[in-house]
Coordinates of C-alpha atoms in Angstrom, one line a residue:
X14 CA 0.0 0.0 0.0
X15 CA 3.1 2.1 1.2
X16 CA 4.4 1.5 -2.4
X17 CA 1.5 2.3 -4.4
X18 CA 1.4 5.5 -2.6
X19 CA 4.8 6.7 -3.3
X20 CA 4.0 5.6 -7.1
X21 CA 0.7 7.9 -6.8
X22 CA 2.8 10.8 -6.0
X23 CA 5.6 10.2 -8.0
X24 CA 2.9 10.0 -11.0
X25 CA 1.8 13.3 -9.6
X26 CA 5.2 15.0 -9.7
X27 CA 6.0 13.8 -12.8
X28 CA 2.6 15.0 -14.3
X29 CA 3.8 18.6 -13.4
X30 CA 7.4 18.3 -13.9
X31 CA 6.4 17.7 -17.5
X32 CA 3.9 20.1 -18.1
X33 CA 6.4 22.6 -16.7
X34 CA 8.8 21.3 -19.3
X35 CA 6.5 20.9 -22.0
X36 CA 5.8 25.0 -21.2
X37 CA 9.0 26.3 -20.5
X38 CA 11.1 24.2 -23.8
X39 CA 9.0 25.3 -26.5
X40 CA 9.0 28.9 -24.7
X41 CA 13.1 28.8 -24.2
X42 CA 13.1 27.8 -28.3
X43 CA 10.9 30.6 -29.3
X44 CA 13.6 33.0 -26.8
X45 CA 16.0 31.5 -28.2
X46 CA 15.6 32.2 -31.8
X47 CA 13.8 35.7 -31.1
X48 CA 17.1 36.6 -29.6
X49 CA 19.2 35.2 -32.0
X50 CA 17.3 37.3 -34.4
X51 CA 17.9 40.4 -32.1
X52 CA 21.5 39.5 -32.1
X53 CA 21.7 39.0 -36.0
X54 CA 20.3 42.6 -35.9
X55 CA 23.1 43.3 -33.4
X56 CA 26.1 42.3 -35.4
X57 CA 24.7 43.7 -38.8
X58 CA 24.9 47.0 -37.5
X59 CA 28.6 46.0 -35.9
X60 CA 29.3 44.6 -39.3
X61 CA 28.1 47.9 -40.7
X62 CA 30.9 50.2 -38.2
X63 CA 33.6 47.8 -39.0
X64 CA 33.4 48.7 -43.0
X65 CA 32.7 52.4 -41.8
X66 CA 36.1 52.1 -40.0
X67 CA 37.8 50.3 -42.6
X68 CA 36.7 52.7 -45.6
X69 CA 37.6 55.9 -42.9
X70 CA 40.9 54.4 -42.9
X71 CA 41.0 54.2 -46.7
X72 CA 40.1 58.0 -46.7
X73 CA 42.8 59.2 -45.2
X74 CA 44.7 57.2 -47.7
X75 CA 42.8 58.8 -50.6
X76 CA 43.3 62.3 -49.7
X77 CA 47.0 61.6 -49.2
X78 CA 47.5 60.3 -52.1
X79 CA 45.4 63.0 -53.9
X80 CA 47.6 65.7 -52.2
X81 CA 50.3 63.5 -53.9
X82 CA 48.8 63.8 -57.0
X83 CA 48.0 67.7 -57.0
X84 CA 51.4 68.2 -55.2
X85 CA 53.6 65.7 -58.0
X86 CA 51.0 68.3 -60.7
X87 CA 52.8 71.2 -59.4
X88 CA 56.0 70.0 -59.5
X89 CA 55.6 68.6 -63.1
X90 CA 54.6 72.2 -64.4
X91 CA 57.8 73.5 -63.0
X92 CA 57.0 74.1 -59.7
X93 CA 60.7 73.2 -58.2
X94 CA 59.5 74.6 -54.8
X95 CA 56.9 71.7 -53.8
X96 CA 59.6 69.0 -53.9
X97 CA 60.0 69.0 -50.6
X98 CA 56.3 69.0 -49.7
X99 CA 56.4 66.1 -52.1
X100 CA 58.7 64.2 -50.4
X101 CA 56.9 65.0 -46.8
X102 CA 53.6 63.8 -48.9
X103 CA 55.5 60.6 -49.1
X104 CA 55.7 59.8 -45.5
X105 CA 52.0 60.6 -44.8
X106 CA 51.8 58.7 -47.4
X107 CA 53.6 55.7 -45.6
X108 CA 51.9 56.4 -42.3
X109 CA 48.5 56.1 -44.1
X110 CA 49.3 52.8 -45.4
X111 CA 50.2 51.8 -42.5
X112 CA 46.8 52.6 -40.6
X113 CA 45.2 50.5 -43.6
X114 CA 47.5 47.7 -42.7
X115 CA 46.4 47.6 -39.4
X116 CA 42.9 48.1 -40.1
X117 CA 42.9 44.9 -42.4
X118 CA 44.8 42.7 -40.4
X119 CA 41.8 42.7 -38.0
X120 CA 39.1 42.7 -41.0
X121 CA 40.3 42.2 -44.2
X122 CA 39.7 38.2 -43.6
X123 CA 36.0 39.0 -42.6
X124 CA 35.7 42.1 -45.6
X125 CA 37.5 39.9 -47.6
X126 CA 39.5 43.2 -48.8
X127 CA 43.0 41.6 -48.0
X128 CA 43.9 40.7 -51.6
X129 CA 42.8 44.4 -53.2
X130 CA 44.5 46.4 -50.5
X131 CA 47.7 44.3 -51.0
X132 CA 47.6 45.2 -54.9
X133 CA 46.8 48.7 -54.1
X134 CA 49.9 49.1 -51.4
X135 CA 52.4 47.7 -54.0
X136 CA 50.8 50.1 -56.9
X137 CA 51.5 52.9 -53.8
X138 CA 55.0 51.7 -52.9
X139 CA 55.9 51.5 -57.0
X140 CA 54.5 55.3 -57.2
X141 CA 56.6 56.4 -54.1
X142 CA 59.7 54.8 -55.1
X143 CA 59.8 56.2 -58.7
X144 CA 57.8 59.0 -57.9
X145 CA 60.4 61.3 -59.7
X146 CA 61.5 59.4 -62.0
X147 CA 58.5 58.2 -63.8
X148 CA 57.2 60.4 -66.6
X149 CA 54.9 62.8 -66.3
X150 CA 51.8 60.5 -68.0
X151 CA 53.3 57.4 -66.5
X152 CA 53.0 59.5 -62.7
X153 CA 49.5 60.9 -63.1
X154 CA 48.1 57.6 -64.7
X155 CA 49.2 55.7 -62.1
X156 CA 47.9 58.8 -59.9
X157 CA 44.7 58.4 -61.6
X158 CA 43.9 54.7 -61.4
X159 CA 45.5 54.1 -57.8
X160 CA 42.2 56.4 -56.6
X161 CA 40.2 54.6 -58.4
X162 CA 41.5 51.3 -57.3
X163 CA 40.7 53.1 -53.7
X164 CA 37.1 54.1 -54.7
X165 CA 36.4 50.9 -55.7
X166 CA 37.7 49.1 -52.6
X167 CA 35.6 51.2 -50.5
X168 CA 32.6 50.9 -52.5
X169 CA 33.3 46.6 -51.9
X170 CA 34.1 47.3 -48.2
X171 CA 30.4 48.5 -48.1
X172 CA 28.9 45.3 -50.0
X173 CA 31.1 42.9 -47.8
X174 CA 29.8 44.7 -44.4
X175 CA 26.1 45.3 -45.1
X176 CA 26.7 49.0 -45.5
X177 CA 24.9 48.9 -48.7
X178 CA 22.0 46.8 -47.3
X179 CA 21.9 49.5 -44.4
X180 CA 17.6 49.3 -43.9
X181 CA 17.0 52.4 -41.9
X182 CA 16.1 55.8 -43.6
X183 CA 17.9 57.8 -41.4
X184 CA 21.4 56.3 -42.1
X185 CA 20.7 54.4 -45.6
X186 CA 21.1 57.7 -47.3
X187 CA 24.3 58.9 -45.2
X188 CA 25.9 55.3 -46.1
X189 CA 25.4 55.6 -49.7
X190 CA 27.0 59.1 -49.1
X191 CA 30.2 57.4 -47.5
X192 CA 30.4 54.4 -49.5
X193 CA 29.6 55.5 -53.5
X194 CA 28.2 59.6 -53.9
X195 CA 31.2 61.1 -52.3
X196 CA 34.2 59.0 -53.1
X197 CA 33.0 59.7 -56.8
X198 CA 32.4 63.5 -56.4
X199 CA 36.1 63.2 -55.2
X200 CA 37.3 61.0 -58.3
X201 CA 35.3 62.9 -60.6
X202 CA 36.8 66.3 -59.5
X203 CA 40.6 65.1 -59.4
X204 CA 39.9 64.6 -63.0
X205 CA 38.4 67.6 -63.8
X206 CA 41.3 69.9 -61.7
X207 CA 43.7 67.8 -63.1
X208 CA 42.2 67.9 -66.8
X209 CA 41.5 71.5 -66.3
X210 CA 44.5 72.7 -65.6
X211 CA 46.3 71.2 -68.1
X212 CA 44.0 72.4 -71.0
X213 CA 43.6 75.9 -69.9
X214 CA 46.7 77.2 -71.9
X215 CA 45.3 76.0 -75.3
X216 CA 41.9 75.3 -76.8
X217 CA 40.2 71.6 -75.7
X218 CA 39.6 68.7 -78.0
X219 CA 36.9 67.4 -78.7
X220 CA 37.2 64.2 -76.4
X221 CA 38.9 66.4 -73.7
X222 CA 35.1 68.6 -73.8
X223 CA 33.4 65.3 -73.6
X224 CA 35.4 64.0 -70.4
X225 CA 35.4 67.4 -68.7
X226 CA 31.3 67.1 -69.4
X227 CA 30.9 63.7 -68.4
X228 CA 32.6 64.9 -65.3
X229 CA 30.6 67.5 -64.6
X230 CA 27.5 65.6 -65.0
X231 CA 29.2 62.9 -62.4
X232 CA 29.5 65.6 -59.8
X233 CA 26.1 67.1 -60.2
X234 CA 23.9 64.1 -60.4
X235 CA 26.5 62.9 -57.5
X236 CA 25.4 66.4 -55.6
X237 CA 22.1 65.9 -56.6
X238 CA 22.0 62.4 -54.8
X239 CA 23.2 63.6 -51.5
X240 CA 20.9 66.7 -51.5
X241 CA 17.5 64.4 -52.3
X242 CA 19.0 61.4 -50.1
X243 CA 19.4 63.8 -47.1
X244 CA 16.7 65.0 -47.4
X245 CA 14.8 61.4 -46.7
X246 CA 17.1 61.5 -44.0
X247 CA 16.2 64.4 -42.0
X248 CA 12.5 64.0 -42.4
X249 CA 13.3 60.4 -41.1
X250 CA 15.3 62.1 -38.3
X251 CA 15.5 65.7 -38.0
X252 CA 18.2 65.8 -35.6
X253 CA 20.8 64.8 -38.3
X254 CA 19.8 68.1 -39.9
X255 CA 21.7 70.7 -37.4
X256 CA 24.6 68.5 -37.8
X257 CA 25.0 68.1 -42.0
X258 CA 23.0 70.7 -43.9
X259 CA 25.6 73.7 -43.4
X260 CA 28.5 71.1 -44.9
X261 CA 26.0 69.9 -47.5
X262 CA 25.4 73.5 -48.8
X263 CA 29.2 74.4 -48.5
X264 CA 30.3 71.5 -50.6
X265 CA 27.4 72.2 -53.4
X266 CA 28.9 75.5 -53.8
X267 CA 31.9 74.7 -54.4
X268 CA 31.0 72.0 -56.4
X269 CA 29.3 74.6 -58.8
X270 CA 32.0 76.7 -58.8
X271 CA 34.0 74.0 -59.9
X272 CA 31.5 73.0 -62.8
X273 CA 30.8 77.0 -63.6
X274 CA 34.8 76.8 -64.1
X275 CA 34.5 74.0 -66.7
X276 CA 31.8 75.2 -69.4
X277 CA 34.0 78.4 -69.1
X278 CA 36.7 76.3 -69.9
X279 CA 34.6 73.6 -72.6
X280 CA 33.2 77.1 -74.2
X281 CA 36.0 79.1 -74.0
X282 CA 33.9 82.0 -72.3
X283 CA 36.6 83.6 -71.1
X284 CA 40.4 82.7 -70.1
X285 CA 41.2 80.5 -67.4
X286 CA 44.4 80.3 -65.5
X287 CA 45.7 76.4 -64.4
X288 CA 46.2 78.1 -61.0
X289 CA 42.1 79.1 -60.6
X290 CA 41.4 75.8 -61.6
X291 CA 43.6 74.2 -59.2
X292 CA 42.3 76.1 -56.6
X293 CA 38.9 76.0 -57.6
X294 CA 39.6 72.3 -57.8
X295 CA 40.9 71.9 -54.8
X296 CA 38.3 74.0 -52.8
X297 CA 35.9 71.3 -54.0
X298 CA 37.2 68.8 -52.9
X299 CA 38.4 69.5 -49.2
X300 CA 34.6 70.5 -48.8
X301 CA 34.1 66.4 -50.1
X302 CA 35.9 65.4 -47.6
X303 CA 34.7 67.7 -45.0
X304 CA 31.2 66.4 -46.1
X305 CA 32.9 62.7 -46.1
X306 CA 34.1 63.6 -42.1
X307 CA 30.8 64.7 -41.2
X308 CA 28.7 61.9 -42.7
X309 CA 30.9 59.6 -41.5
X310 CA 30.8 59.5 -37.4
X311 CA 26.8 60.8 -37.8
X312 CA 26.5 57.0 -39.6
X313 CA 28.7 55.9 -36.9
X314 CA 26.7 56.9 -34.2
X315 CA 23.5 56.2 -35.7
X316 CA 24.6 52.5 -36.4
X317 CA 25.8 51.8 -32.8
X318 CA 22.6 53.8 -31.3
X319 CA 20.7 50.5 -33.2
X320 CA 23.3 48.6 -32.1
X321 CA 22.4 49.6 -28.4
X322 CA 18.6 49.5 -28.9
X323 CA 18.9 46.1 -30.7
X324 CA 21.1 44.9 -27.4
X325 CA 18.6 46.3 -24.9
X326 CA 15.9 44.8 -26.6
X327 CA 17.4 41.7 -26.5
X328 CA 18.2 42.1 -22.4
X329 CA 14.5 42.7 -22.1
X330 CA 13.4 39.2 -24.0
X331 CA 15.9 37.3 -21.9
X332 CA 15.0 39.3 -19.0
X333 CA 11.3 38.9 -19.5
X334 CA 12.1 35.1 -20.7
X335 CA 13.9 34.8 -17.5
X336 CA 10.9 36.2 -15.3
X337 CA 8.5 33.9 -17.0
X338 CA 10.6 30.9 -16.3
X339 CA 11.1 32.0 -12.4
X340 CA 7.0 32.6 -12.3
X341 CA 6.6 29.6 -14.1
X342 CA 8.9 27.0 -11.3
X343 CA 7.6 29.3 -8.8
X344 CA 4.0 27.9 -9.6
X345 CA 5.5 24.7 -10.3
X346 CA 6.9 24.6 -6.6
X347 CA 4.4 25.7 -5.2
X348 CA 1.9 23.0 -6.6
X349 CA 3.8 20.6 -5.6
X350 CA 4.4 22.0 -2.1
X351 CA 0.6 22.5 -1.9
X352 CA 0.4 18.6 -3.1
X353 CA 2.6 17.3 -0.6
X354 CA 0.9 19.9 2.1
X355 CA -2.4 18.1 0.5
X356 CA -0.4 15.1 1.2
X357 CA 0.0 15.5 4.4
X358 CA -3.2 16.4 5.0
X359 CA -4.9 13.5 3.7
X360 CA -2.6 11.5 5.5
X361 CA -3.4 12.8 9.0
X362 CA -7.2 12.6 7.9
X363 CA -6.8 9.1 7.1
X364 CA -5.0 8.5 10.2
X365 CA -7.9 10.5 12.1
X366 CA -10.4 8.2 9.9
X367 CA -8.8 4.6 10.2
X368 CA -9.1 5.4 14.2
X369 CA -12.3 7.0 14.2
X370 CA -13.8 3.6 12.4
X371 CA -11.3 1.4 15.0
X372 CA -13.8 3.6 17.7
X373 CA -16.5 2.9 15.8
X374 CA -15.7 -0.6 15.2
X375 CA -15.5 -1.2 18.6
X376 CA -18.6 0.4 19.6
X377 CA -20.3 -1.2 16.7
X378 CA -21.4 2.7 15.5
X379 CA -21.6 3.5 11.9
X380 CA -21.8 7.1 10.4
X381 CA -24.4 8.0 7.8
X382 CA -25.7 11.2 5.9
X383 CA -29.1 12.0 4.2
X384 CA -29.3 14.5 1.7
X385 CA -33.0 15.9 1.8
X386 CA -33.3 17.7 -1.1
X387 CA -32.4 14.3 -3.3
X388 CA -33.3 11.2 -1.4
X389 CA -30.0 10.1 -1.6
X390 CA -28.1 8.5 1.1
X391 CA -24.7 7.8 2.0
X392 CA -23.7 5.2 4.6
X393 CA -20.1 4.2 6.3
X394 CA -19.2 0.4 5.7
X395 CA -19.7 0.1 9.7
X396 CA -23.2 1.4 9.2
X397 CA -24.0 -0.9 6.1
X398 CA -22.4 -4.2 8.0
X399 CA -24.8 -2.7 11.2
X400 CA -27.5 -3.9 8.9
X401 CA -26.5 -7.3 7.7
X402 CA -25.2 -6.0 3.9
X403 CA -21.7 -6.6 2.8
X404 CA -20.1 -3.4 1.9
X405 CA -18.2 -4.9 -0.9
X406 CA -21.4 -5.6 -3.0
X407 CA -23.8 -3.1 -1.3
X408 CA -25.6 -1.0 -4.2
X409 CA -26.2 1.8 -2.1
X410 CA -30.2 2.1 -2.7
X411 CA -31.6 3.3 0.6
X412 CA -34.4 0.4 0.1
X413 CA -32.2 -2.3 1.2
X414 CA -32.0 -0.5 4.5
X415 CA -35.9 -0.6 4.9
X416 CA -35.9 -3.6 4.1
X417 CA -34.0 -5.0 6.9
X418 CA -35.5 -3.1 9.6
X419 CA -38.8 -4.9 11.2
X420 CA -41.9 -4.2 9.6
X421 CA -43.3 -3.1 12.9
X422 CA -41.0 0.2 13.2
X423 CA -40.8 1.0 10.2
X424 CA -43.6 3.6 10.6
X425 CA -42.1 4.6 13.7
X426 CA -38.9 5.5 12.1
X427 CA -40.5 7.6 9.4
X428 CA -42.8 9.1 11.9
X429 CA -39.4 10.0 14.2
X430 CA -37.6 11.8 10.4
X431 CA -40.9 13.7 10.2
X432 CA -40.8 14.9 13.7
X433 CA -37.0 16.2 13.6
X434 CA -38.2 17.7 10.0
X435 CA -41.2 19.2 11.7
X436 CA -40.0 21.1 15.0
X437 CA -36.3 20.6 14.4
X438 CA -34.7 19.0 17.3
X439 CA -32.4 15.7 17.8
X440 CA -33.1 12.4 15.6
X441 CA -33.5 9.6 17.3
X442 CA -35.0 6.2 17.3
X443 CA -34.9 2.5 18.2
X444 CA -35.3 -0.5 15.8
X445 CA -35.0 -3.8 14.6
X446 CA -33.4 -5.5 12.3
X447 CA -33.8 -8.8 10.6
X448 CA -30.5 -9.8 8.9
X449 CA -30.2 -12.7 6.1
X450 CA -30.3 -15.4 8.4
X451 CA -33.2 -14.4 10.3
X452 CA -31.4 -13.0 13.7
X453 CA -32.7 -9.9 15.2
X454 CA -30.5 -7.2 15.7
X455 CA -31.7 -4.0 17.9
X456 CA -30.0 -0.6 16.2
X457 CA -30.6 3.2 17.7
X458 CA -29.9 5.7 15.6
X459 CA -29.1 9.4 16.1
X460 CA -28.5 12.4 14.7
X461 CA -29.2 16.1 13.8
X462 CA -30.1 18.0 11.1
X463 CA -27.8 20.5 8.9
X464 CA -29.2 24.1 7.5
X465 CA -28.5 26.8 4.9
X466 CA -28.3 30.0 5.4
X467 CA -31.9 30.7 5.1
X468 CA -32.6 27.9 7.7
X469 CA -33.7 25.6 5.4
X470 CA -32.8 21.7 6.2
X471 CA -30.5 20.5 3.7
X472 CA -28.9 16.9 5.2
X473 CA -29.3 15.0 8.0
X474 CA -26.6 13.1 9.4
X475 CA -25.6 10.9 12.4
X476 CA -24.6 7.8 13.4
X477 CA -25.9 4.2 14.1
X478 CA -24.8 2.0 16.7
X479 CA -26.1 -1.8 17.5
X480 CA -27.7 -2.2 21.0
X481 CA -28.6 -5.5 21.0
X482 CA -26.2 -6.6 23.7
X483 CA -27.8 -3.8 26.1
X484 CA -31.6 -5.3 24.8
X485 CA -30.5 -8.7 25.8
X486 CA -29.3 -7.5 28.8
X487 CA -31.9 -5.5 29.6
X488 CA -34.6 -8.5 28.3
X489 CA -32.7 -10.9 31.0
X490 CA -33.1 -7.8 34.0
X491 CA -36.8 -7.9 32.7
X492 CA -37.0 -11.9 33.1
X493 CA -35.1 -11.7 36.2
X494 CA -37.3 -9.6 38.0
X495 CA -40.7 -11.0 36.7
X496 CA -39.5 -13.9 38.4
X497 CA -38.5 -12.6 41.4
X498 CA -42.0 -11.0 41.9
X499 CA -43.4 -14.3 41.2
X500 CA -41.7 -15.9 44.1
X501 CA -42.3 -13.2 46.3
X502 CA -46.0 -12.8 45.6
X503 CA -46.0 -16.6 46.0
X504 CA -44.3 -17.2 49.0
X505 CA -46.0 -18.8 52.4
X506 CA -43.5 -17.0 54.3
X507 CA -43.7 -13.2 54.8
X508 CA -40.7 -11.2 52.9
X509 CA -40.2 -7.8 53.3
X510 CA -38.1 -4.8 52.6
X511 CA -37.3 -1.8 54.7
X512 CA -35.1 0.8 55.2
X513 CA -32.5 1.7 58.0
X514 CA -35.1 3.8 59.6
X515 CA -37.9 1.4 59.6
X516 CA -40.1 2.7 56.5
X517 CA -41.3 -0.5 54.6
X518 CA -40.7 -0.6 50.8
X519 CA -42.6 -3.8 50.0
X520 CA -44.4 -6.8 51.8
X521 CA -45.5 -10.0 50.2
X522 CA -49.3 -11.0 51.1
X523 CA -48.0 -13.6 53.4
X524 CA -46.5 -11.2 55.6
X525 CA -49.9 -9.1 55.3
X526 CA -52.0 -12.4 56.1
X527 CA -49.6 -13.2 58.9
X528 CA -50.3 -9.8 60.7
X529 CA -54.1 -10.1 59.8
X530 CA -54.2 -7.9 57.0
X531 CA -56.1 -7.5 54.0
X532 CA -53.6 -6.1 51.8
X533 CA -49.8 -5.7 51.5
X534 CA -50.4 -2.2 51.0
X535 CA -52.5 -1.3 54.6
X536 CA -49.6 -3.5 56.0
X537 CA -47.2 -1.0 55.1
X538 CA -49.5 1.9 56.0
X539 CA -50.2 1.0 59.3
X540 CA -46.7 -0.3 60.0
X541 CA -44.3 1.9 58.9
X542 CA -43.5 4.0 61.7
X543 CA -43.5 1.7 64.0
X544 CA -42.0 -1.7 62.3
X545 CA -39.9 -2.3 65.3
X546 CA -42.6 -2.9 68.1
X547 CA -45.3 -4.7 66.2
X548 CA -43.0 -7.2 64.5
X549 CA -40.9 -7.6 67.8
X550 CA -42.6 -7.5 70.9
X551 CA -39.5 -8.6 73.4
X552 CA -37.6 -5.7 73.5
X553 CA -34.4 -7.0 73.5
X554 CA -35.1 -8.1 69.8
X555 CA -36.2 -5.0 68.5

């Protein structure tokens, strides 16, 4: 019994050990993957500042080597004096590559840039080692396609980190200012200073109108780009404006300065000197880079701001996910702390119960309950084995109890319900049953009656106890007397009883005849008071 028990309960505590686990597993899954979602969102926008880091890094390297190229310009039109600066340009030059070194070692395997930027460093190192002794075309071609080389390296740098798949309007439009509008502003204008200036002291050709046209078209669709994109941008987030419109409007005028200077120059308006168009040039395109450094850590800061917000929001799934999961074994414990209290509980009531029917067993009392309002009984097994039934097949119709008690109080039994149902009061009654194998069996049943609020009866319960031991007895007491009075009515000798004082209690009409009486009864009368001298005349034997 012990063992089926502790089977019961370990059924039990399996039961919600599972149902917490088929909860919580499905739930940690679901969290799981949510978060892993959260955290893809997370490292895009990491993925994103690593290529703005890397392509700031190739910046600096661009306009170094465009000072190169506008500094090795001057010196090719006889310019003797900006040797020196040329050779200075040569160690920023170094410096620069350096920093881009660095950069890649930690992300050209992830950028997958590594194999480009080592082709562009040994184009730079062959340029700086024969910078002065490479021909004029030989310098500024190899000027001319090492920044493009660089463009296009930063333009891959933002498809290999997501730049270009950037999918908020507030910083889409600043990336695809970084990674492709500005770096070809910045190409396009190196080409049209350096074209410029070397036309300017003779009439163009044909081809050289078309490129300087081209060009120009480049840097004002490129302007236009930045100025419509922006725009997206602020109305997506106006606090970028503050920030980027005075560096916007800066750059677009000297960007149409610079394209003013070449349909003067593609018209021949007027005469241009090489040194205005240098300048212009160059005015141009420090502005592109100013714009470039202010785009820049604006994306920068946007990107990690999602970074952060991405990162929080995953902190408040786990931490929510973490909270459900403590509520969650917190009811789980609590059940089973309330099923082993329930336990308990049950145990002491059983305990309470197997000794209230070892009482009732040994009285030979059963307990029983009537519900009113249905008819319907219920009876303990003492009460049913009271009445002769076996408790094992008993049905548990009230008729079988009728039917075993003697037809002769029956109606006083119903008359005793009605009576408690009537005035109220305590049940109770005596009766007889008549078992299976004809023995009589004397039962006395008791109880009271159990109300609702409004008073109305609802049960009535009590118990049932067998008193045929004290109806024997009191049968035999019965017997025993009865015969007693016979003998003593019977006797030819007087008997009688008194009491320490002399008062009689009874005489037999022997006595009475003896004493020449008529009746036991005037015996008594006459003699009570004085039992002591009429039945004992000598004195001594009073």
């Amino acid at each position: 019994m012990r063992k089926k028990n502790w089977l019961k309960r370990l059924y039990r505590q399996g039961i919600l050990i599972s149902l917490f686990l088929i909860f919580t597993v499905p739930f940690g899954v679901v969290v799981q993957q949510l978060t892993d979602e959260i955290g893809i969102s997370v490292e895009f926008a990491q993925r994103e500042r690593s290529g703005l880091r890397y392509n700031y890094r190739l910046r600096v390297f661009l306009e170094q080597l465009i000072q190169q190229h506008q500094l090795f310009f001057s010196y090719y039109q006889g310019e003797s004096s900006f040797k020196p600066d040329l050779l200075k340009k040569q160690a920023d030059i170094a410096a620069a590559v350096k920093a881009v070194d660095a950069v890649d070692r930690d992300l050209g395997a992830t950028l997958k840039t590594t194999a480009k930027w080592q082709k562009i460093r040994q184009s730079s190192q062959t340029l700086s080692n024969n910078l002065l002794t490479l021909s004029p075309d030989s310098s500024l071609s190899l000027h001319a396609s090492l920044i493009s080389d660089v463009r296009s390296l930063i333009a891959d740098v933002g498809d290999a980190s997501n730049l270009i798949l950037d999918p908020d309007l507030g910083s889409y439009y600043l990336m695809d200012g970084v990674v492709t509008k500005i770096p070809s502003m910045i190409e396009q204008s190196v080409q049209v200073m350096t074209l410029g200036t070397t036309i300017v002291k003779r009439s163009p050709t044909t081809q050289e109108k078309v490129r300087l046209l081209s060009a120009s078209n480049a840097i004002q669709s490129n302007l236009n780009a930045i100025q419509r994109g922006t725009g997206v941008a602020f109305a997506a987030n106006p606090d970028l404006k503050p920030a980027i419109e005075p560096f916007i409007a800066d750059s677009e005028i000297s960007a149409k300065e610079l394209l003013k200077l070449i349909r003067i120059t593609s018209f021949q308006i007027r005469e241009v000197g090489s040194l205005e168009f240098a300048q212009i040039g160059d005015w141009a395109i420090t502005d592109q880079f100013k714009l470039y450094d202010t785009f820049s850590p604006v994306l920068d800061r946007l990107l990690q701001a999602r970074a952060d917000r991405f990162t929080e929001k995953q902190q408040r799934v786990r931490g929510f996910a973490v909270l459900i999961f403590i509520a969650l074994l917190g009811v789980v414990v609590l059940l089973l702390r309330n099923q082993m209290q329930r336990r308990n509980t049950e145990m002491t009531l059983r305990e309470q119960e197997n000794l209230l029917h070892m009482a009732m067993n040994a009285a030979h009392m059963g307990a029983w309950e009537w519900n009113l309002a249905t008819s319907e009984g219920k009876w303990s097994n003492e009460v049913v084995g009271l009445f002769g039934l076996d408790p094992e097949t008993f049905s548990g119709d009230s008729e079988a109890f009728n039917e075993r008690v003697h037809p002769d109080d029956r109606v006083l039994n119903e008359q005793a319900v009605q009576q408690v149902l009537k005035s109220g009061g305590e049940y109770r009654t005596e009766y007889r049953t008549i078992w299976e194998d004809g023995s009589v069996h004397w039962l006395t049943s008791v109880g009271s009656l159990v109300r609702n609020k409004p008073g109305q009866p609802l049960l009535l319960t009590g118990v049932t106890m067998d008193i045929t031991d004290r109806k024997s007895a009191e049968a035999a007491i019965q017997q025993a007397e009865e015969k007693y009075r016979s003998i003593f009515e019977n006797a030819v000798d007087g008997i009688f009883q008194t009491t320490p004082a002399g008062h009689f209690l009874s005489a037999n009409p022997a006595l009475a005849r003896i004493y020449g009486y008529d009746s036991p009864g005037e015996l008594i009368a006459s003699l009570s008071h004085q039992i002591d001298h009429e039945l004992y005349v000598d004195p001594d034997r009073r």
